[in-house]
Each structure stands twice: as structure tokens, then as C-alpha cells.
mmCIF file of C-alpha atoms in Angstrom:
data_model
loop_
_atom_site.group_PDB
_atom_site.id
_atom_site.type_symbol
_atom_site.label_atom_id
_atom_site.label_comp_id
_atom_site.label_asym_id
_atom_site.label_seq_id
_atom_site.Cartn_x
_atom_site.Cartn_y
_atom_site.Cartn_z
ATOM 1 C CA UNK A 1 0.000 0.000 0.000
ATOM 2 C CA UNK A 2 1.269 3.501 -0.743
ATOM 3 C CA UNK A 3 2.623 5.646 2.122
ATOM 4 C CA UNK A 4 0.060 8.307 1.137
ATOM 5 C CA UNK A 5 -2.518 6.569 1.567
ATOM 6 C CA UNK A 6 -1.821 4.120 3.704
ATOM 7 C CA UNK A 7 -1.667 7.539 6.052
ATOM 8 C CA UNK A 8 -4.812 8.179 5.443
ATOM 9 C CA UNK A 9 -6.442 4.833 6.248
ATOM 10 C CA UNK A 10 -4.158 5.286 9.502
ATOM 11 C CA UNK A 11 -6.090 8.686 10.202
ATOM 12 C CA UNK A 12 -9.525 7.319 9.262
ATOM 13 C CA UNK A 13 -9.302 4.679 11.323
ATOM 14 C CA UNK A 14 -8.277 6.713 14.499
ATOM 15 C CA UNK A 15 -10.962 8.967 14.188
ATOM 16 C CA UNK A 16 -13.115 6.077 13.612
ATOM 17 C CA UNK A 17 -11.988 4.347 16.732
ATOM 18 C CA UNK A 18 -12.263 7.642 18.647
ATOM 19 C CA UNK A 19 -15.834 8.450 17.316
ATOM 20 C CA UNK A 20 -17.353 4.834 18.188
ATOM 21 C CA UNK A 21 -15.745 5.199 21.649
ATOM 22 C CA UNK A 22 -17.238 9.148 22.400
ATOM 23 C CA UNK A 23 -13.887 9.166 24.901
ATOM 24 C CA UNK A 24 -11.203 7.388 25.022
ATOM 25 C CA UNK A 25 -7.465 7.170 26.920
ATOM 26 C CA UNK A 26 -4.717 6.777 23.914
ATOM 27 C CA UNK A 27 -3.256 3.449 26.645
ATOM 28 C CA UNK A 28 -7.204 1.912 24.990
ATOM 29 C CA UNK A 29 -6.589 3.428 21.761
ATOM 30 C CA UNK A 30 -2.953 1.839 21.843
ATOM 31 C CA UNK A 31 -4.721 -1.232 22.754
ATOM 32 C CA UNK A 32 -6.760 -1.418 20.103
ATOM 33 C CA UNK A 33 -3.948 -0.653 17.329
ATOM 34 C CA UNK A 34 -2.034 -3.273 18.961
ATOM 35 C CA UNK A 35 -4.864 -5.681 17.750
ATOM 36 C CA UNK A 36 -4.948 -4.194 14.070
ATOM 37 C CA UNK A 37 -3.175 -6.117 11.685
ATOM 38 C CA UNK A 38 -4.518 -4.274 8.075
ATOM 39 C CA UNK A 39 -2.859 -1.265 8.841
ATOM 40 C CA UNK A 40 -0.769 -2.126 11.805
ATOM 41 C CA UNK A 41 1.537 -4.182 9.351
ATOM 42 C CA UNK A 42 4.457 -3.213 11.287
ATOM 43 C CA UNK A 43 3.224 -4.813 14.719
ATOM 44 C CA UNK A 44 3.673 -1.292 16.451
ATOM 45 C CA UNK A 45 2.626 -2.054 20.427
ATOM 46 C CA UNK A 46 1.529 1.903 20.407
ATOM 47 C CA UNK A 47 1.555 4.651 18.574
ATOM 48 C CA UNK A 48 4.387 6.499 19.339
ATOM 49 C CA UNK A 49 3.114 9.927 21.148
ATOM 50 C CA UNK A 50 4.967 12.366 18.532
ATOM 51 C CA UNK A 51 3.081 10.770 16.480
ATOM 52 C CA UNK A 52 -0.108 10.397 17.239
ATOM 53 C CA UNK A 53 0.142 14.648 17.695
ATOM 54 C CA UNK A 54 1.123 14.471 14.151
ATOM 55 C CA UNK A 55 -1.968 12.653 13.513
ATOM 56 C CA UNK A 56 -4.458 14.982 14.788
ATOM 57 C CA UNK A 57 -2.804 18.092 13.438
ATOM 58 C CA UNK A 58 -2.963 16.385 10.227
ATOM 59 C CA UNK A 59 -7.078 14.875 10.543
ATOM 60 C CA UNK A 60 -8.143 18.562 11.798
ATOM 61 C CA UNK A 61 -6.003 19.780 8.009
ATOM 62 C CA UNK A 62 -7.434 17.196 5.536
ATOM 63 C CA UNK A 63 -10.774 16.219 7.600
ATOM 64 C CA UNK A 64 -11.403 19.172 9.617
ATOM 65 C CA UNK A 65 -11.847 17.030 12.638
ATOM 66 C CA UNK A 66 -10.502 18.400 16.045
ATOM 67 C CA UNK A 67 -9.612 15.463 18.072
ATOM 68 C CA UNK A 68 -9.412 17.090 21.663
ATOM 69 C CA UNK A 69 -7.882 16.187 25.331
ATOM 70 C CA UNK A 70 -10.070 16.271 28.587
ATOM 71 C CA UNK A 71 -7.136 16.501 31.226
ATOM 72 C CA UNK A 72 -9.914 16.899 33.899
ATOM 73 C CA UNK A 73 -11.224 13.451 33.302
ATOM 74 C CA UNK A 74 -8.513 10.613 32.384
ATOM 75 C CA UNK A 75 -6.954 12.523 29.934
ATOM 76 C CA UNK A 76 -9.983 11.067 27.663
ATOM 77 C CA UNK A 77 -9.668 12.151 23.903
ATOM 78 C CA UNK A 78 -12.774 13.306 22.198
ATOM 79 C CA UNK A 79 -14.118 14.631 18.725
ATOM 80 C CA UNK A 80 -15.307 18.157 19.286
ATOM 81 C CA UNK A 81 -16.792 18.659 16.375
ATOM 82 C CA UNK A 82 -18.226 15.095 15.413
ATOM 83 C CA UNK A 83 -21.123 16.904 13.009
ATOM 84 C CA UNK A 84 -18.468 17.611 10.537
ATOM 85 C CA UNK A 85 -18.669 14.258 9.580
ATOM 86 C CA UNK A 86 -22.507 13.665 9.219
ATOM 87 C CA UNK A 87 -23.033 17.080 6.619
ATOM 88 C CA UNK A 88 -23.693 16.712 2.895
ATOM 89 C CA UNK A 89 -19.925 17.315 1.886
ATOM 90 C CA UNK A 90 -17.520 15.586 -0.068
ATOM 91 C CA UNK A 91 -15.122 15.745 2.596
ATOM 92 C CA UNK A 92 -17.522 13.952 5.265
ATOM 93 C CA UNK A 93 -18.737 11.284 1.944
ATOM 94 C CA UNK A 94 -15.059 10.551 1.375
ATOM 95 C CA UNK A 95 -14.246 9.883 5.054
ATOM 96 C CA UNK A 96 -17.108 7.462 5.993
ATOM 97 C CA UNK A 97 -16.477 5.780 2.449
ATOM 98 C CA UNK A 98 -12.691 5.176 3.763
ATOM 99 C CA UNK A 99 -14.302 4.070 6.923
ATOM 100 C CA UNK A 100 -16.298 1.523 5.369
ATOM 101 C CA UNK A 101 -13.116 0.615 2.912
ATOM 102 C CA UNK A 102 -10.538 0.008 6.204
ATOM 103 C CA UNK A 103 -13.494 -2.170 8.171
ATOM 104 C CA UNK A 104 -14.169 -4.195 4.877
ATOM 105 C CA UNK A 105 -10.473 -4.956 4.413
ATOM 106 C CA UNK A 106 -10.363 -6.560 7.769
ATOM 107 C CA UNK A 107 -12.881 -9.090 6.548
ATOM 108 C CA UNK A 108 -12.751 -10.381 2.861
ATOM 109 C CA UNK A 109 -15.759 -12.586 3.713
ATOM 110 C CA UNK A 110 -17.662 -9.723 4.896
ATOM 111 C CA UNK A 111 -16.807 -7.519 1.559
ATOM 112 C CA UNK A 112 -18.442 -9.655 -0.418
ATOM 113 C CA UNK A 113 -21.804 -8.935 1.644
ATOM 114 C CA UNK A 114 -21.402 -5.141 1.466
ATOM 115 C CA UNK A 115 -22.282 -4.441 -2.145
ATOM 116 C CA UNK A 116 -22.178 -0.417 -3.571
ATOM 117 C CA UNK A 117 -24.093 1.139 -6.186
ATOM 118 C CA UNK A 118 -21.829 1.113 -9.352
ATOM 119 C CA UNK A 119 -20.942 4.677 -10.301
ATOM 120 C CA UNK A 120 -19.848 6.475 -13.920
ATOM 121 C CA UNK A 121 -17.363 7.088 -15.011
ATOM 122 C CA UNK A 122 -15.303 10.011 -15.517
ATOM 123 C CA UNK A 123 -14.116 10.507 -11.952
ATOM 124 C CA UNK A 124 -9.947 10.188 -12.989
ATOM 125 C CA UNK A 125 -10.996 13.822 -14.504
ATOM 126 C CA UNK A 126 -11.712 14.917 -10.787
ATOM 127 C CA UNK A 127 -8.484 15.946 -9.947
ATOM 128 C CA UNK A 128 -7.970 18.098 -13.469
ATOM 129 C CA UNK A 129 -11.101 19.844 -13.336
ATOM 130 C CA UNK A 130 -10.041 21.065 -9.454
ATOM 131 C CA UNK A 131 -7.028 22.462 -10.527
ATOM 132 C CA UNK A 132 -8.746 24.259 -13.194
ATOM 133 C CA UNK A 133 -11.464 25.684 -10.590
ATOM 134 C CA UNK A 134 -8.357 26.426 -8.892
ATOM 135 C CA UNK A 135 -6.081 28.434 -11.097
ATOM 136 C CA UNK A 136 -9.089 29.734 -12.935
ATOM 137 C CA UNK A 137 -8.127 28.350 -16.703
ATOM 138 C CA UNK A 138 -9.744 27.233 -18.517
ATOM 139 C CA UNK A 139 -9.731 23.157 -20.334
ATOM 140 C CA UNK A 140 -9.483 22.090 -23.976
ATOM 141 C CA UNK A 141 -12.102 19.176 -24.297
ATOM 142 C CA UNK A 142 -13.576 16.680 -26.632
ATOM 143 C CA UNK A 143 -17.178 15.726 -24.966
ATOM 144 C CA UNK A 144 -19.307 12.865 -26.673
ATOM 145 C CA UNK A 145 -22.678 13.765 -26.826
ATOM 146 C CA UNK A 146 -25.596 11.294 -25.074
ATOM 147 C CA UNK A 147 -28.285 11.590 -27.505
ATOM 148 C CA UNK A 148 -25.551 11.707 -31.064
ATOM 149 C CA UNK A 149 -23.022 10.129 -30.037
ATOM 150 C CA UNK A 150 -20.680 12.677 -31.839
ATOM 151 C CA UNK A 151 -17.680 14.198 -30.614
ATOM 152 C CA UNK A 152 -17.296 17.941 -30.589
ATOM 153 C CA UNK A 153 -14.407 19.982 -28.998
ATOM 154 C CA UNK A 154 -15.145 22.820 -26.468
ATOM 155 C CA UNK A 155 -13.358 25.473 -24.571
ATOM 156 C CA UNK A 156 -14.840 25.659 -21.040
ATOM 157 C CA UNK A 157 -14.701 27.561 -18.272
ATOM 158 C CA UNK A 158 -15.497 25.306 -15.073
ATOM 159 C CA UNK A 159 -17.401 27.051 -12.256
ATOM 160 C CA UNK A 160 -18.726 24.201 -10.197
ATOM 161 C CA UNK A 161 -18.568 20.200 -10.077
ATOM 162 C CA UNK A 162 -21.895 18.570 -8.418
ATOM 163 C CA UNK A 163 -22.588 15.200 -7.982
ATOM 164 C CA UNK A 164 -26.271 13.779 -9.376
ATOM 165 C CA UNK A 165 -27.109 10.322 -9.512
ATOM 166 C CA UNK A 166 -24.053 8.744 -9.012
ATOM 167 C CA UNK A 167 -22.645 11.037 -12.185
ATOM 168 C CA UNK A 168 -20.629 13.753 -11.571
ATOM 169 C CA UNK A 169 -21.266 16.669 -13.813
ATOM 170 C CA UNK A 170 -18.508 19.950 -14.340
ATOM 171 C CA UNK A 171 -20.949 23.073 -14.736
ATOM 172 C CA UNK A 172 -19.150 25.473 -17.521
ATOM 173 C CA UNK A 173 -19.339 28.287 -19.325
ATOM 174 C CA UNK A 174 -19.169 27.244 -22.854
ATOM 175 C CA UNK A 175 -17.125 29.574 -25.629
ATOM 176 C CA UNK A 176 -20.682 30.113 -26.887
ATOM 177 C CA UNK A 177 -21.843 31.745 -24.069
ATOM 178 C CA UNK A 178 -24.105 29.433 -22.370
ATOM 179 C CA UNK A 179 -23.838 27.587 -19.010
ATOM 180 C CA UNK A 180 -24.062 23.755 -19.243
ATOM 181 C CA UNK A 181 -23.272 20.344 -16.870
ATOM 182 C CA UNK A 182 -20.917 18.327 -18.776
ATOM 183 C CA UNK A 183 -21.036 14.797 -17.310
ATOM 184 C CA UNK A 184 -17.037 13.766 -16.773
ATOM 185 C CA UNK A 185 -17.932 10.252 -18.127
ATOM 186 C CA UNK A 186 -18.697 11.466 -21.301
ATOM 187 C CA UNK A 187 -15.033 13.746 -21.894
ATOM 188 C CA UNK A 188 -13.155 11.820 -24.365
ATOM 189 C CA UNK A 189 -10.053 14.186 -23.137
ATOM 190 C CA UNK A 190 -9.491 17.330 -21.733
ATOM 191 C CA UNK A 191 -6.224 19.104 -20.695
ATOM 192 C CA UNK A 192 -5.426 22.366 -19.240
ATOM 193 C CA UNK A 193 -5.211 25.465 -20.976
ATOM 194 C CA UNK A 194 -3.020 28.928 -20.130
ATOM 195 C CA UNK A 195 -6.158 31.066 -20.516
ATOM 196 C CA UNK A 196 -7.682 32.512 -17.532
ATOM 197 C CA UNK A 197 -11.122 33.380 -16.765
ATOM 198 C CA UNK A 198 -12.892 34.939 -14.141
ATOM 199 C CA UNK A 199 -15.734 33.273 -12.605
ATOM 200 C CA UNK A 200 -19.386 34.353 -12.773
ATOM 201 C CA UNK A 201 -20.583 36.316 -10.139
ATOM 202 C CA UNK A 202 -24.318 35.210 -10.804
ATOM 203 C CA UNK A 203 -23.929 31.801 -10.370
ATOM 204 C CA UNK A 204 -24.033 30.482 -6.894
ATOM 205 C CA UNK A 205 -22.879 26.865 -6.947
ATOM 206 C CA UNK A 206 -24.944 26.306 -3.454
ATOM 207 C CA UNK A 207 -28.509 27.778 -5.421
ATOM 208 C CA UNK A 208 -27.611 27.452 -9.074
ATOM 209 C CA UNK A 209 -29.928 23.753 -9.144
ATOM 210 C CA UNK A 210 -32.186 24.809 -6.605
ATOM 211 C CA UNK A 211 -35.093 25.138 -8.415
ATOM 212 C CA UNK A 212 -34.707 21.347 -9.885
ATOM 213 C CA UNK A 213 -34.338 17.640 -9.029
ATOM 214 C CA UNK A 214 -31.584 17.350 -10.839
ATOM 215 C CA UNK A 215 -29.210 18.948 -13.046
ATOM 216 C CA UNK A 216 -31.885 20.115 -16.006
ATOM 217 C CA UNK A 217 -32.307 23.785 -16.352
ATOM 218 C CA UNK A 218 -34.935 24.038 -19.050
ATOM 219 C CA UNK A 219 -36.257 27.536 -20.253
ATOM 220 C CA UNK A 220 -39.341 26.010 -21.023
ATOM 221 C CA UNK A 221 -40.670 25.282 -17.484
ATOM 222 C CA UNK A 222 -40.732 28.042 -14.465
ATOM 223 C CA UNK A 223 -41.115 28.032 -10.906
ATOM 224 C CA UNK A 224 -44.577 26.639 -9.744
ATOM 225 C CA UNK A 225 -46.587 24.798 -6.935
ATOM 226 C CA UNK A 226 -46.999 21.798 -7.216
ATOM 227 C CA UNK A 227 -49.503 19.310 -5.306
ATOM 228 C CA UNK A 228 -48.835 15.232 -5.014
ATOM 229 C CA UNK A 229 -50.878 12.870 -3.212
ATOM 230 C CA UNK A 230 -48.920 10.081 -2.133
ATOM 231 C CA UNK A 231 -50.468 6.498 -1.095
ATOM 232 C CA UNK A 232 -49.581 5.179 2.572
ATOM 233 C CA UNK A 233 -46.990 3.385 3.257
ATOM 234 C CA UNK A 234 -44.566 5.441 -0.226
ATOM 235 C CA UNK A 235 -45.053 8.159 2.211
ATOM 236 C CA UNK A 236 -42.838 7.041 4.288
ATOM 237 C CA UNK A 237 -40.094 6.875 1.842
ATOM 238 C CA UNK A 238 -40.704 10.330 1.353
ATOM 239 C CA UNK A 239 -40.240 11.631 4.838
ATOM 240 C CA UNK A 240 -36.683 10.003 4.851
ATOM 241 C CA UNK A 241 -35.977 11.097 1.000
ATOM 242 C CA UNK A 242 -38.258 14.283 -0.124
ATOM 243 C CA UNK A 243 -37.824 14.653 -3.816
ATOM 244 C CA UNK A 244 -37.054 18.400 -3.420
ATOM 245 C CA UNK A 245 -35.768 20.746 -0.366
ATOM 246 C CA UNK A 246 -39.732 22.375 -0.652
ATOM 247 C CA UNK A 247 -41.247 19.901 0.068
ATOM 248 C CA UNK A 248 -43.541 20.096 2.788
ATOM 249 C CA UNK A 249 -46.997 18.224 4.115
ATOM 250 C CA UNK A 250 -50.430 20.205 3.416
ATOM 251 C CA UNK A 251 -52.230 17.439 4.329
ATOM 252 C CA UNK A 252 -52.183 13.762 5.607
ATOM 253 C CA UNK A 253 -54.694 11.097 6.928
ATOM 254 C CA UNK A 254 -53.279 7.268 7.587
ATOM 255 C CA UNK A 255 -54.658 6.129 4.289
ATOM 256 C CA UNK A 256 -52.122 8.958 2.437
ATOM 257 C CA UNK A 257 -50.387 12.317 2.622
ATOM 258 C CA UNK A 258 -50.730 15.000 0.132
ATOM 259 C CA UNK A 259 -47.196 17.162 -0.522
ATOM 260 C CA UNK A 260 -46.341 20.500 -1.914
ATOM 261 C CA UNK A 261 -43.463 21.080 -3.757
ATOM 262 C CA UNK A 262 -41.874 24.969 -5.467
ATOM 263 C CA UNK A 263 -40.030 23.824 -8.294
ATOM 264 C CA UNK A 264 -39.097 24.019 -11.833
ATOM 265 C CA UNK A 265 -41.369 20.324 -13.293
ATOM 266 C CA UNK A 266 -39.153 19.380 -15.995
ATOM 267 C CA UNK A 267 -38.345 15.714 -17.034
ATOM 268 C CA UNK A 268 -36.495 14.648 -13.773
ATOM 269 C CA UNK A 269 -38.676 15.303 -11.593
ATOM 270 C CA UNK A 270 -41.659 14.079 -13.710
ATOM 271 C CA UNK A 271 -39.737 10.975 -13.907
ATOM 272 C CA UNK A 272 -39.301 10.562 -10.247
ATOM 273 C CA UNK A 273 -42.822 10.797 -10.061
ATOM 274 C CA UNK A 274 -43.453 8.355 -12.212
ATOM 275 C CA UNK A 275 -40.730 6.020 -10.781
ATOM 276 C CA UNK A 276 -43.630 5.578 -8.063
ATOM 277 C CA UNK A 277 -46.443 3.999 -9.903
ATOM 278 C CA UNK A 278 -49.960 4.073 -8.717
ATOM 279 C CA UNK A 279 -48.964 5.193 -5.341
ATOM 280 C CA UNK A 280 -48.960 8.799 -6.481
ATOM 281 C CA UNK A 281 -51.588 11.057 -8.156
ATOM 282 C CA UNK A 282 -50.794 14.679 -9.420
ATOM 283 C CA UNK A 283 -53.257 17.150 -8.237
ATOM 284 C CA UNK A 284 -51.648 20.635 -9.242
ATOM 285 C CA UNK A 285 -50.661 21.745 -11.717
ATOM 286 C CA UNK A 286 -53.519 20.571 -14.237
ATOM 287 C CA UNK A 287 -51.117 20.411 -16.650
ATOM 288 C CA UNK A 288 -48.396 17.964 -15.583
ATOM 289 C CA UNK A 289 -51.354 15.701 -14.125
ATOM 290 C CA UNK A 290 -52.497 15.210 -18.101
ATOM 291 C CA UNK A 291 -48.375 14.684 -18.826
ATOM 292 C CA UNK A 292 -48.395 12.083 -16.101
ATOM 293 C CA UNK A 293 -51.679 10.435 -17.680
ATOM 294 C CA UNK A 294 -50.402 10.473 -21.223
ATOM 295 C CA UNK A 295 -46.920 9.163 -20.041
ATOM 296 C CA UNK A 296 -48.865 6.182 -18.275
ATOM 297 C CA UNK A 297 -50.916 5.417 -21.314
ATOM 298 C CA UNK A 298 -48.173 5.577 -23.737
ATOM 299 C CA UNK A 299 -46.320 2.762 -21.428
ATOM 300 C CA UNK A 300 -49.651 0.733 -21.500
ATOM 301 C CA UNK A 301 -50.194 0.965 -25.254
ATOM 302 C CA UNK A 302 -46.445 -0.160 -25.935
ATOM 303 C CA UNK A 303 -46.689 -3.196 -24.170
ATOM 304 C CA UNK A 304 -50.026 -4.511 -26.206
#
């Protein structure tokens, strides 16, 4: 394993170790990396204390995790700040993903009972498209379109990356103007380029999709209310994964619960509402209820 990252697993697995304990003396902690042998492939007894300083100083830098001492009770170490790694950031998705990753090497057997959601492609352009959005140039790329198939070149200038789906998309500003998500699985290649661009001040990466489901911002639909009537028990699903950040309840009995959403009803999220079947019923807008209908009875006529 490479020293890089076989550093990291090191500092993933402390915090881990300190996290599931809430407090914990480093004599325990030693303990337990005594009884290690994935990344304790040197048989350390301890970690050495220099060390384990180095350790923290280095989580609180890459993780933003401040692992802290309580000298007033056992000299107990502690994660101050242990929301940082429940929020909606890539930082706190790539540290429980490493958590999983060090627990499932300890157990081959039990790896082949944990199995993830395949992703696309595309990622190995990650690291490029950072450094663009961090020297502010711009990349040369050849992008294969979904629906042609062609190849065309482009000069963009990234301003965000998202993740949607399990695709991760580089939002750009395009030499003709317009602002588009490129998925990275589709870029044939793409290299940097030495000219510079500034980046938009009207585009907020936090709000720029807020109005959607997904990464579709389509000229042709605006803002509106929309009202869903959702069957008991889908509801449930709901609670735990609204379909939108407006969503809220206007009304609910134990038989079903009717939901308002504020949103921009393009494709996506007309396909996530018909991804529920006859558990749902559009009530508002009249309009996307007779989309809904025709969708349903174009499915039924294609399969007679």
C-alpha cells in the first residue's frame, strides 16, 4: 500500500476508533492498534506519542476534525466537532467511504456482503477539473454527446462540479456563451489550458440547481406549486428522501399524505414521479397531471 494513503487509512481509522468510543485514553486506543493487523503491518505495540500529535494536526487539516484532550477526566480524547462528519460534503462522503473501505479490508468474507451502487465514469478527470477551478483556466475538451453520439471539442470555463445520480457533472461556461453540466464520463479528453477566466458572479454553486431535481435547467418550465398525493406506506419513503428541499406536508390522513413542492417540473422530476407507480396522483398543476396520464398510457399501449 502507498505511504500516502496508507496515512490516510491510519487517520480514518483513528478517528473512527475515537468516534465509536465518544472518549477514550490513547493506553485503549494503543490497545486497540495493537490488535490491528490491516494497517498495523508493522506490529507497532503503540503509537508512538509524537506521532499520534502528528496525527491529529494532520485529521483537523485534511478532515477538519478536532480530536481534543479532557485533562480533567482521564486525559480522555474526544471529537469536538463530530457533526463535521454527518453534513452533505464531499469531505464527510469521502471519510465514511474510507471508513467503510478500512473495516471491509479486515474481513474479505464480509466484503463480499457489502455491495455499492456502481458509479460512472469520468471521476480520474476529478483531480484536473479542481485544478482548473483552482487556477481559474480554462480546459481544452472533446465531450461525446448522449443523444448523437458525436464528438465535438469545447473550450470551457469550469465554475462548479456537483454530484447527481451517481454522475458527476462539471458546470461550464461554454465559448458560446451558455452555461451547461458536462457529465465527466462522457469527456473523451481534456487538458489544461493557459487562458484565464474569471468566474461568474451570478452563479451560486450552493442555489444554481435549486429550483430542480436534478441537473436540467430548461427555459421552457418556471417556478410553480406543485400538489402530489402520495399512497400510505410510499409516504414514508418520502419523509426520509423528499424529492425536493420544498417539500412540505399540506395534508395527511393514515390512508395517504398529500405534498407541496416549489419547483421548476421538468423531465427529472416528472420521472421521479413516475418512478412511483400508482402510489402517487398529481393534483396541481392541471397540466403535468395530463403529462403524467399520457406518459402512463403511452407505457400501457407499448406493451399490447
Amino acid at each position: 500500500m502507498a505511504t500516502s494513503i496508507k496515512l490516510i487509512r491510519r487517520y480514518v481509522w483513528l478517528v473512527e476508533t475515537i468516534r465509536r468510543a465518544g472518549r477514550i485514553t490513547i493506553d485503549e486506543i494503543n490497545s486497540k492498534w495493537g490488535r490491528n493487523s490491516t494497517l498495523n503491518d508493522n506490529h507497532e505495540s503503540e503509537i508512538p506519542g509524537r506521532t499520534f500529535h502528528r496525527h491529529r494536526e494532520a485529521i483537523a487539516d485534511i478532515f477538519g476534525v478536532d480530536i481534543v484532550c479532557d485533562r480533567r477526566c482521564r486525559n480522555e480524547y474526544y471529537i469536538e466537532n463530530p457533526e463535521v462528519l454527518e453534513e452533505d460534503s464531499f469531505t464527510a462522503n469521502l471519510f465514511n467511504r474510507l471508513a467503510v473501505d478500512n473495516r471491509l479490508m479486515d474481513n474479505e468474507d464480509l466484503a463480499e456482503r457489502v455491495i455499492d451502487e456502481p458509479q460512472a465514469g469520468g471521476t480520474s478527470y476529478i483531480p484536473l477539473v479542481i485544478n482548473a477551478l483552482q487556477l481559474q483556466v480554462k480546459l481544452s475538451l472533446v465531450y461525446r454527446s448522449q443523444f448523437s453520439g458525436k464528438t465535438c471539442h469545447h473550450m470551457a470555463a469550469p465554475q462548479f462540479l456537483k454530484k447527481n445520480k451517481q454522475r458527476w457533472y462539471m458546470v461550464s461556461r461554454l465559448e458560446s456563451g451558455g452555461v451547461v453540466p458536462l457529465a465527466l464520463d462522457r469527456i473523451v479528453s481534456a487538458v489544461l489550458t493557459d487562458d484565464r477566466f474569471e468566474f461568474d458572479t451570478d452563479i451560486d454553486p450552493a442555489d444554481y440547481f435549486s429550483d430542480v431535481v436534478g441537473v436540467n435547467l430548461d427555459s421552457d418550465y418556471g417556478v410553480e406549486r406543485v400538489l402530489v398525493k402520495v399512497n400510505a406506506p410510499q409516504c414514508n419513503y418520502l419523509e426520509q428522501l423528499p424529492l425536493h428541499h420544498t417539500q412540505k406536508v399540506v395534508d395527511a390522513t393514515d390512508e395517504f399524505t398529500i405534498y407541496e413542492y416549489r419547483l421548476c417540473a421538468e423531465y427529472e422530476f416528472q420521472h421521479e414521479l413516475m418512478r412511483m407507480g400508482e402510489s402517487i396522483e398529481v393534483l396541481e398543476p392541471v397540466w403535468l397531471r395530463h403529462q403524467i396520464r399520457t406518459f402512463a398510457e403511452k407505457i400501457v399501449s407499448s406493451h399490447q
